[in-house]
Coordinates of C-alpha atoms in Angstrom, one line a residue:
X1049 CA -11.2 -6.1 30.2
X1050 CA -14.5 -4.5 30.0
X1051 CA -15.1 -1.5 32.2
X1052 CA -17.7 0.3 33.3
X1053 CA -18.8 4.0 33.3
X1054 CA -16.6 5.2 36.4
X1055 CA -13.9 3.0 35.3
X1056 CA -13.3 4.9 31.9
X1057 CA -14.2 7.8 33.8
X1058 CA -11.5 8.1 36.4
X1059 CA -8.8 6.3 34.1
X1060 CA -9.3 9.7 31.7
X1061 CA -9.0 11.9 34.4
X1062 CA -5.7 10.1 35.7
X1063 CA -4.6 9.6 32.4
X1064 CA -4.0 6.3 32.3
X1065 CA -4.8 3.6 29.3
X1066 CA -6.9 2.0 32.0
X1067 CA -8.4 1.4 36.1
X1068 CA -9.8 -1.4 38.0
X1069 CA -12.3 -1.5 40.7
X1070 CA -10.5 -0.6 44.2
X1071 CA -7.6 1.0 42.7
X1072 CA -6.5 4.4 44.2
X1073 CA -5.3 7.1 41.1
X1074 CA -4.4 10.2 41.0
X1075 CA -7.2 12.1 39.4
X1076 CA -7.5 15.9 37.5
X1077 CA -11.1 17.2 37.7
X1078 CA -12.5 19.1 35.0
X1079 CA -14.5 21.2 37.4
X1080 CA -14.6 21.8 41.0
X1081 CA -17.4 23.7 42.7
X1082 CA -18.1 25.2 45.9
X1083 CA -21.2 26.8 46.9
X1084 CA -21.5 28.2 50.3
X1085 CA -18.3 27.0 51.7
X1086 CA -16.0 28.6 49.1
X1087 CA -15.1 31.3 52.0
X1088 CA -13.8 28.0 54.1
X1089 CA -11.4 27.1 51.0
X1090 CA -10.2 30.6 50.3
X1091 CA -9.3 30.6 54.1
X1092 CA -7.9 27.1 54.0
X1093 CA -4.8 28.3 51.4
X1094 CA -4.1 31.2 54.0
X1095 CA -3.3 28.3 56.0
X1096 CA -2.0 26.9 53.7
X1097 CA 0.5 29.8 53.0
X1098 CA -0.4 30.0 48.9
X1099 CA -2.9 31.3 46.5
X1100 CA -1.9 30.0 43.9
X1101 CA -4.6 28.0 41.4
X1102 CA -3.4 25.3 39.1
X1103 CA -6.5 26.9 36.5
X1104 CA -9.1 29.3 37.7
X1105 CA -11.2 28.3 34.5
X1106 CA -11.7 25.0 36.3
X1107 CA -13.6 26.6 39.6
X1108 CA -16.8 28.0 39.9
X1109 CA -18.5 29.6 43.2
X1110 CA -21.9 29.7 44.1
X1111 CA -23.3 31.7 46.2
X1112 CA -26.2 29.5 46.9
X1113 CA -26.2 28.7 50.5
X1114 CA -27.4 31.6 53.1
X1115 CA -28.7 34.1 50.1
X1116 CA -29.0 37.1 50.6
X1117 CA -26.9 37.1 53.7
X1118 CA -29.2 37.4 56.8
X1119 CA -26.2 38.4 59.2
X1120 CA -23.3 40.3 58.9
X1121 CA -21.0 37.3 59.1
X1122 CA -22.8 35.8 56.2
X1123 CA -22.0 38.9 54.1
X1124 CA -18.7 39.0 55.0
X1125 CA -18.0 35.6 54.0
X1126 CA -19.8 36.2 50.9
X1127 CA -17.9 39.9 49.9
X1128 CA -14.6 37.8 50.4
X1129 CA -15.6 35.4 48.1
X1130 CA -16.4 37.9 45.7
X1131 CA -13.2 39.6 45.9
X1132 CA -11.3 36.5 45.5
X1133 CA -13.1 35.7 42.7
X1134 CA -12.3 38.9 41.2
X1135 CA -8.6 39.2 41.9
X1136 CA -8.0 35.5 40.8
X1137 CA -9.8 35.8 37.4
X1138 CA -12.6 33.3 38.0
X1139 CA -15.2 33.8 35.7
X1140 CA -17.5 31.3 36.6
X1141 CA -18.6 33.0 39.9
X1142 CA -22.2 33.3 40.2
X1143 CA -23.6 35.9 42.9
X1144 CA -27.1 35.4 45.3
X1145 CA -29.4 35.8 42.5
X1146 CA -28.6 33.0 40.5
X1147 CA -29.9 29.9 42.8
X1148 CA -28.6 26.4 43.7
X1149 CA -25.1 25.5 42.3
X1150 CA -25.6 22.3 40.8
X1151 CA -28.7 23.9 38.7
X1152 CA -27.0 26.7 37.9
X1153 CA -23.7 25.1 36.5
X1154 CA -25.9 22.8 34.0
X1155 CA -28.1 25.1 32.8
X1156 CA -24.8 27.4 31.9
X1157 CA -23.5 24.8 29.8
X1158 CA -20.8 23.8 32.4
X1159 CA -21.8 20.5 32.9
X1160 CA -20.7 18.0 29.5
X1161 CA -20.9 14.2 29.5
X1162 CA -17.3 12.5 30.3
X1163 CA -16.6 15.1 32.8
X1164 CA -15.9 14.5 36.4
X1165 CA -16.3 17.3 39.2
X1166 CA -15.9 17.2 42.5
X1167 CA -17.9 20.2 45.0
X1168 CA -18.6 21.1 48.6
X1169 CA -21.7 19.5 48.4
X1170 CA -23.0 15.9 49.1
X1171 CA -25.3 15.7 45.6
X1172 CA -23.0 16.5 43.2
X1173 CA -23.8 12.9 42.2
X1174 CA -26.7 15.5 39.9
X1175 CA -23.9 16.0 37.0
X1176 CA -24.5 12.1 36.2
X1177 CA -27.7 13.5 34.7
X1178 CA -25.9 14.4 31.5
X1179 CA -23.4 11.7 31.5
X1180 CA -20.8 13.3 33.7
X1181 CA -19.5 12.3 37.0
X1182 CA -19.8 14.6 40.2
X1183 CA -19.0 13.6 43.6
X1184 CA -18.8 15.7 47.0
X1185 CA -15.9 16.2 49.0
X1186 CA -14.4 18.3 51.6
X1187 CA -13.7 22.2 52.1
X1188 CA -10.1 21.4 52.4
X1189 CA -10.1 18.7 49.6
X1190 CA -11.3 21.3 47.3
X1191 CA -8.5 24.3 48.5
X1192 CA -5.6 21.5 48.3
X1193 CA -7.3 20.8 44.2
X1194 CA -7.5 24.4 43.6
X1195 CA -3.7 24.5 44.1
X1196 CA -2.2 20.8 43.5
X1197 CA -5.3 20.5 40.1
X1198 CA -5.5 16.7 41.2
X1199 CA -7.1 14.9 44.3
X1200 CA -6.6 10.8 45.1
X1201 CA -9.4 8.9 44.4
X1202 CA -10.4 4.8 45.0
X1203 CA -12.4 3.8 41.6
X1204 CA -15.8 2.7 43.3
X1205 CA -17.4 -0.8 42.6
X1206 CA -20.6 0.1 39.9
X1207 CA -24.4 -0.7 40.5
X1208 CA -26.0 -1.1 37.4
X1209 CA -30.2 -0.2 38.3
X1210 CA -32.4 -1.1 35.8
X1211 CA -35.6 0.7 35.7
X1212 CA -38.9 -0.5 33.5
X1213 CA -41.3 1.6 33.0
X1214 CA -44.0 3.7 32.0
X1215 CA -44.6 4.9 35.6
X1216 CA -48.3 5.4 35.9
X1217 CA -49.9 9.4 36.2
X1218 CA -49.0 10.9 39.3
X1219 CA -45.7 8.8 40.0
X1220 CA -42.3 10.2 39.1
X1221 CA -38.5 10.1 39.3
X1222 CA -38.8 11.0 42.9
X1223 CA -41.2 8.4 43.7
X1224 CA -38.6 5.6 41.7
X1225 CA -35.8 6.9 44.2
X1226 CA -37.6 6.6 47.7
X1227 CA -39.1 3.0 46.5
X1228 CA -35.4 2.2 45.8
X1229 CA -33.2 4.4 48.7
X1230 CA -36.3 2.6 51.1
X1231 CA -35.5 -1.2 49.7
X1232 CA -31.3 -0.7 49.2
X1233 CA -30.9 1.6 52.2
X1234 CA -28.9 4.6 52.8
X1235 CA -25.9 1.9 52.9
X1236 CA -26.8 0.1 49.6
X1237 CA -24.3 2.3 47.6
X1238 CA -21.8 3.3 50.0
X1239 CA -18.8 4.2 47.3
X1240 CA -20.7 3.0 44.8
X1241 CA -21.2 4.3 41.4
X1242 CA -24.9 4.0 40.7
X1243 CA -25.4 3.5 36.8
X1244 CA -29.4 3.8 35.6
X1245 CA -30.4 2.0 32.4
X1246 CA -34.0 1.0 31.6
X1247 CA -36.8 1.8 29.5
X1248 CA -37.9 4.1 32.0
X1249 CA -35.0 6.0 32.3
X1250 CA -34.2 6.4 28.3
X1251 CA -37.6 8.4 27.8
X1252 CA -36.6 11.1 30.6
X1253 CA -36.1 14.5 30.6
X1254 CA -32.8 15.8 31.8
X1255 CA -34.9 17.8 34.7
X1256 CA -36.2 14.0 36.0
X1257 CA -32.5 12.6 35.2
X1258 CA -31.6 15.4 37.8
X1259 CA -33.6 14.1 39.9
X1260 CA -32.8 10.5 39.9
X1261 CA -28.4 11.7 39.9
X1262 CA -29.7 13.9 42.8
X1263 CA -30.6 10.5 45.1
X1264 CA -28.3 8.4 44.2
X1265 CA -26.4 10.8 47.3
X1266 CA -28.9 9.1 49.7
X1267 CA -28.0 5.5 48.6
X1268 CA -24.5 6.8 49.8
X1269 CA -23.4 6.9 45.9
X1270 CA -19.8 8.2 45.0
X1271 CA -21.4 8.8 41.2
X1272 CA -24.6 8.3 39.4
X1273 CA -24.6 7.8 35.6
X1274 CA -27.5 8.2 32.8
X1275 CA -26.0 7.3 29.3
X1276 CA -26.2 10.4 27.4
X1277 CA -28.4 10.1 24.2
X1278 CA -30.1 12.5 21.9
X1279 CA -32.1 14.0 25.0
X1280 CA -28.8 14.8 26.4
X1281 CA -27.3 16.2 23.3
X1282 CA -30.8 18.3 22.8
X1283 CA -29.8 19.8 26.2
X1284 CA -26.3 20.6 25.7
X1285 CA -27.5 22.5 22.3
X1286 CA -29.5 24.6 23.6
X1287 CA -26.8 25.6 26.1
X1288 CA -24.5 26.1 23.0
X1289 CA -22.6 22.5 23.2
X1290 CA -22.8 20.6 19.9
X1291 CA -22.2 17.1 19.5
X1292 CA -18.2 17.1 19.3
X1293 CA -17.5 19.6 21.7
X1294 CA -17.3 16.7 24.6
X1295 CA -16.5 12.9 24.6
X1296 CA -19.6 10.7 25.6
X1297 CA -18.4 7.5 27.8
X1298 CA -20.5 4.1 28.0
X1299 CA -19.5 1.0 30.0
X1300 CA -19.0 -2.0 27.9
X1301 CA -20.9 -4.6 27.2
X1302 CA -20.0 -7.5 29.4
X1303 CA -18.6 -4.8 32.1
X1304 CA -18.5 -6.3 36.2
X1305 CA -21.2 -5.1 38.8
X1306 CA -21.1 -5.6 42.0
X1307 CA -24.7 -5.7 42.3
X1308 CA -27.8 -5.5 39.4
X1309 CA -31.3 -4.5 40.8
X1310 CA -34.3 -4.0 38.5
X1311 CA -37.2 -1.6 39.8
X1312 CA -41.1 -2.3 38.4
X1313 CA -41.7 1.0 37.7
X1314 CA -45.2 -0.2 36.2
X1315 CA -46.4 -1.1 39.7
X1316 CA -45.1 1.9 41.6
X1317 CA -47.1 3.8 43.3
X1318 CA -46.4 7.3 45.1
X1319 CA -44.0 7.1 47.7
X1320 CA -43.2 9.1 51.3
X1321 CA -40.1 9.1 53.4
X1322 CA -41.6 9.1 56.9
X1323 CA -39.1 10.8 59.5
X1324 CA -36.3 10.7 60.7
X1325 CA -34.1 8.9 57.7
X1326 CA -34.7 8.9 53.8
X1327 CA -34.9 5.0 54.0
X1328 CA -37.6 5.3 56.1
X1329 CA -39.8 4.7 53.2
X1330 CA -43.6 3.8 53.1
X1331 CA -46.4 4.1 49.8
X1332 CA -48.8 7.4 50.6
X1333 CA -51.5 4.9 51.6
X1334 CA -49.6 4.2 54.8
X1335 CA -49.5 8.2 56.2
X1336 CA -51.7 9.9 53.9
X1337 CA -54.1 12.2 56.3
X1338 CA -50.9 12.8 58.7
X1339 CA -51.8 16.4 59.2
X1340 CA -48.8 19.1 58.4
X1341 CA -47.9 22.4 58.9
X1342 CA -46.0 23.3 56.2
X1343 CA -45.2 22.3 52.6
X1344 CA -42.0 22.7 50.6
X1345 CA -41.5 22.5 47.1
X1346 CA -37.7 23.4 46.5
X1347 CA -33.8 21.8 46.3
X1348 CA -31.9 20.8 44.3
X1349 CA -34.0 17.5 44.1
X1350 CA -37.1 18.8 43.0
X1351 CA -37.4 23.0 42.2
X1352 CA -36.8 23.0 38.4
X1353 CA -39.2 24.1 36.2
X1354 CA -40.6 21.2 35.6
X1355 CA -41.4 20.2 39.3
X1356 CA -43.1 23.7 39.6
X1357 CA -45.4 23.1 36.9
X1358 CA -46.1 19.3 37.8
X1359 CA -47.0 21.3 41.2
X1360 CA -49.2 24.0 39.2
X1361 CA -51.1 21.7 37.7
X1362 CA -53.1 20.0 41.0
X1363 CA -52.6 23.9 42.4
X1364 CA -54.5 25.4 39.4
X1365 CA -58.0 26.6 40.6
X1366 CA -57.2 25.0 44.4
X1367 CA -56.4 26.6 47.4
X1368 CA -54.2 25.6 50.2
X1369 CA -55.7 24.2 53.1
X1370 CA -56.1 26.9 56.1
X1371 CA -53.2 26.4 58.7
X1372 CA -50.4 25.5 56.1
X1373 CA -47.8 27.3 54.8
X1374 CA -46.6 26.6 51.2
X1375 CA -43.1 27.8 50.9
X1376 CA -42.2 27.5 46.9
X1377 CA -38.0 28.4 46.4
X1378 CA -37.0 28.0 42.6
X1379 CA -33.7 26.4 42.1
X1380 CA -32.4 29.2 39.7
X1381 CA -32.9 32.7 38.3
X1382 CA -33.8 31.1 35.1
X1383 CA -36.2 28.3 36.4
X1384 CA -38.0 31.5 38.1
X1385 CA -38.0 33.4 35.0
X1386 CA -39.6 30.3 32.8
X1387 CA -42.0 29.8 35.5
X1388 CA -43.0 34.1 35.2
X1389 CA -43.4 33.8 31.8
X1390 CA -45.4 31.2 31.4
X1391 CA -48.1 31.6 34.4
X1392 CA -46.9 28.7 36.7
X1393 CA -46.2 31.6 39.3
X1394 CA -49.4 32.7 39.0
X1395 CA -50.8 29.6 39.9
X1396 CA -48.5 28.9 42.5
X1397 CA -49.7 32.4 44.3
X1398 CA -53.2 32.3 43.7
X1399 CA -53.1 29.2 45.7
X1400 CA -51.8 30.8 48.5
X1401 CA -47.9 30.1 47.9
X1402 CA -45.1 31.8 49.8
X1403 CA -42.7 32.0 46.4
X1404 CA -39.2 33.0 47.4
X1405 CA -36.0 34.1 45.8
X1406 CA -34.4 31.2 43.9
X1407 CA -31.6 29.4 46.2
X1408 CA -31.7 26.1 49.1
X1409 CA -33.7 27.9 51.1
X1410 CA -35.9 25.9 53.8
X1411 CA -33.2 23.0 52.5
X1412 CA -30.3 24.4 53.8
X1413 CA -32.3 25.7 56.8
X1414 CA -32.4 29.6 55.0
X1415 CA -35.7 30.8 55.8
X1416 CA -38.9 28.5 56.4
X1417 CA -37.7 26.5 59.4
X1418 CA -40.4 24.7 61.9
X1419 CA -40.9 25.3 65.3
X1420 CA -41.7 22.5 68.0
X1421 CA -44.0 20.1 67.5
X1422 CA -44.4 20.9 63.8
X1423 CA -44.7 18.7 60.8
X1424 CA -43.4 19.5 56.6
X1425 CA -43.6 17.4 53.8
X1426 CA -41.1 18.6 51.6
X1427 CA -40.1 18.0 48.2
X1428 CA -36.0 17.9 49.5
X1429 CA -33.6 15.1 49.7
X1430 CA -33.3 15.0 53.3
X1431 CA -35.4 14.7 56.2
X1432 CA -32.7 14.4 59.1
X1433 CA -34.0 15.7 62.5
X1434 CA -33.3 19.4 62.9
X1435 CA -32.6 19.7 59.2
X1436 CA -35.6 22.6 59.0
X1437 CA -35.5 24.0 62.3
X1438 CA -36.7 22.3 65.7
X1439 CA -35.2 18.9 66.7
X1440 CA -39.4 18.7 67.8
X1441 CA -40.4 18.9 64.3
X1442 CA -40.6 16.4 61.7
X1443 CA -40.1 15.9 57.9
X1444 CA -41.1 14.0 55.6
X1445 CA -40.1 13.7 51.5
X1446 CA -42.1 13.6 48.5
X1447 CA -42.8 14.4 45.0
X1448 CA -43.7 18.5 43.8
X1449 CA -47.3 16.5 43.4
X1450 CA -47.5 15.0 46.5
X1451 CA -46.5 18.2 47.9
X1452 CA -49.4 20.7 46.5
X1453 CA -51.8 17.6 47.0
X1454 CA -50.8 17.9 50.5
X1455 CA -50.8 21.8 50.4
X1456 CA -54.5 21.8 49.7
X1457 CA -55.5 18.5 51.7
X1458 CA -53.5 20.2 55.1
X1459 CA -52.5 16.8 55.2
X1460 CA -50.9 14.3 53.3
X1461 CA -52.2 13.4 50.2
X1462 CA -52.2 11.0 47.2
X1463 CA -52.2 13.2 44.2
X1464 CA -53.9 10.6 42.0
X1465 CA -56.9 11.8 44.1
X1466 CA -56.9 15.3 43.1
X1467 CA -56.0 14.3 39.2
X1468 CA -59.2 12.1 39.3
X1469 CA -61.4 15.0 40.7
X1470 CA -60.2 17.2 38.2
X1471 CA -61.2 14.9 35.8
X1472 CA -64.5 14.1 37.5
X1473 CA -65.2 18.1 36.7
X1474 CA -64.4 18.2 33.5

């Protein structure tokens, strides 16, 4: 029978010769991660009486969350990750400096198509980006996989999303996603694996592949899938992966969705998720010149390099409207670096930017949080009430260029605007 992506996915990682749709397995993942709640598992097998781990090369720890500590608790829970880390031989622990997890682990090369990973954090549906599978689960789920090396799982029901493109300047991955979490709903994928296909999607970059993996979380997505092709494999190279070193998976021809949607990207226009939920979608038209307060470009949606320099480039020779804060958090130690190097930092500071160690940051609540009344567009995947400070305050999502339009408007802003009068001047 054909099968689709998580099919052949989850039938590898149970080892058996195949799966079907609905069908609980036993399944070994190749990875497990946990970021800031890795002190919550470590404390979960003294409950449990054990430490024991099946294979510490299959965990890695991010200190992501909360970094650097900013109370004494924090650092406590942070020093006994690092100690268990140490006295349990994990080598893939990665201290406050590094930056979000999920960026970190792919641009370490520990992220290979065919994989499947599991983490204490919702958007681990990211590692679909390069062909894996990654999924969130509990604190406790992850201490009882650290020990047992296997968790349950029900093979979800696949999506295939088609997406034609080109998008037209100014429009991006994270304008695709609102357009389509707004018209599915935060229900449309519930335990769903979301598989992207589309002419659109074959000419991305892994960095707007992130992006689109990223999401798929707020579709309510159990994995998100791009086919791995030679922009893939160009990735894992550089990362010292060569072709061979992991086995690619691809649904079959002929394989059973339980839903197909195509998205016009040709016709797509900027997109803003209008508080309090990330369905609550409208095009910038509908609330451009809503005045703000703050801006944030960061998470693990939208704070790799690339999202920083689409930012740079309507920041370059602006300024940031009086009365706004733009907070800029890089998602890793490396992204920051590239960005140094190469003068996007510059840019970004000149304008008036707030650039902060890489890590979650304003995302995770860490630093940049509103007070009553106040209003952020952020570049994040969430805009829950109270996710950034006051329950008085409100959020609202979009793109790194609708965020630094919006930085230098002090309210928001379509960014095809400020493209066009840069182009006007020269």
């Amino acid at each position: 029978m054909a099968a689709t992506f998580a099919e052949k996915l989850l039938a590898r990682a149970a080892g058996l010769p195949a799966v079907s749709s609905g069908q609980i397995v036993d399944a070994y993942p190749d990875l497990i991660m946990s970021h800031a709640a890795s002190w919550r598992c470590i404390r979960m097998l003294e409950r449990l009486g054990t430490d024991r781990l099946y294979d510490p090369d299959r965990i890695a720890m991010v200190m992501d969350h909360n970094s650097p500590a900013y109370t004494a608790k924090t650092a406590a829970d942070q020093k006994l990750c690092r100690e268990f880390a140490a006295a349990h031989g994990i080598g893939k622990f990665y201290d406050v400096d590094a930056g979000i997890a999920h960026v970190v682990l792919m641009e370490n090369g520990h992220v290979r198509p065919g994989m499947l990973l599991i983490g204490t954090d919702s958007h681990s549906t990211i590692y679909g980006a390069l062909g894996a599978a990654g999924t969130g689960v509990g604190f406790s789920e992850v201490a009882a996989t650290w020990v047992s090396g296997y968790l349950w799982m029900r093979v979800p029901a696949s999506i295939k999303v088609t997406i034609d493109g080109p998008l037209s300047p100014g429009v991006f991955a994270k304008d695709v996603m609102l357009k389509l979490i707004g018209d599915l709903t935060a229900d449309g994928a519930t335990y769903c694996s979301v598989e992207f296909d589309g002419s659109y999607v074959a000419g991305l970059s892994v960095s707007e592949r992130m992006t689109l993996c990223n999401l798929a979380m707020e579709l309510g997505a159990k994995f998100s899938y791009v086919p791995p092709d030679e922009t893939t494999r160009g990735y894992l190279a550089e990362r010292g992966l060569p072709a061979g070193s992991y086995e690619e998976l691809f649904p079959d021809p002929g394989a059973s969705y339980q839903q197909e949607v195509r998205v016009d990207g040709t016709t797509l226009g900027p997109q803003i998720a209008c508080p309090h939920t990330v369905d609550n979608v409208r095009p910038v038209e509908a609330v451009a010149g809503t005045r703000v307060h703050q801006v944030f470009i960061g998470s693990c949606a939208n704070a790799k390099y690339e999202d920083l320099a689409e930012a740079a480039l309507i920041l370059r020779g602006r300024h940031i409207a009086p009365g706004v804060r733009l907070i800029v958090t890089p998602a890793s130690k490396s992204v920051l670096q590239r960005a140094i190097s190469d003068g996007v930092i510059s840019v970004l500071l000149d304008s008036g930017a707030l650039v902060t160690n890489p890590g979650c940051g304003a995302c995770a609540g860490d630093g940049g949080v509103m007070a009553d009344g106040e209003v952020s567009l952020s570049t994040a995947n969430r805009n829950f009430r109270g996710r950034m400070g006051s329950y008085e305050s409100e959020i609202y999502l979009g793109s790194p260029a609708v965020a630094a339009a919006t930085a230098v408007r002090g309210a928001i802003a379509d960014p095809r605007e400020l493209v066009r009068d840069q182009e006007h001047a020269s």
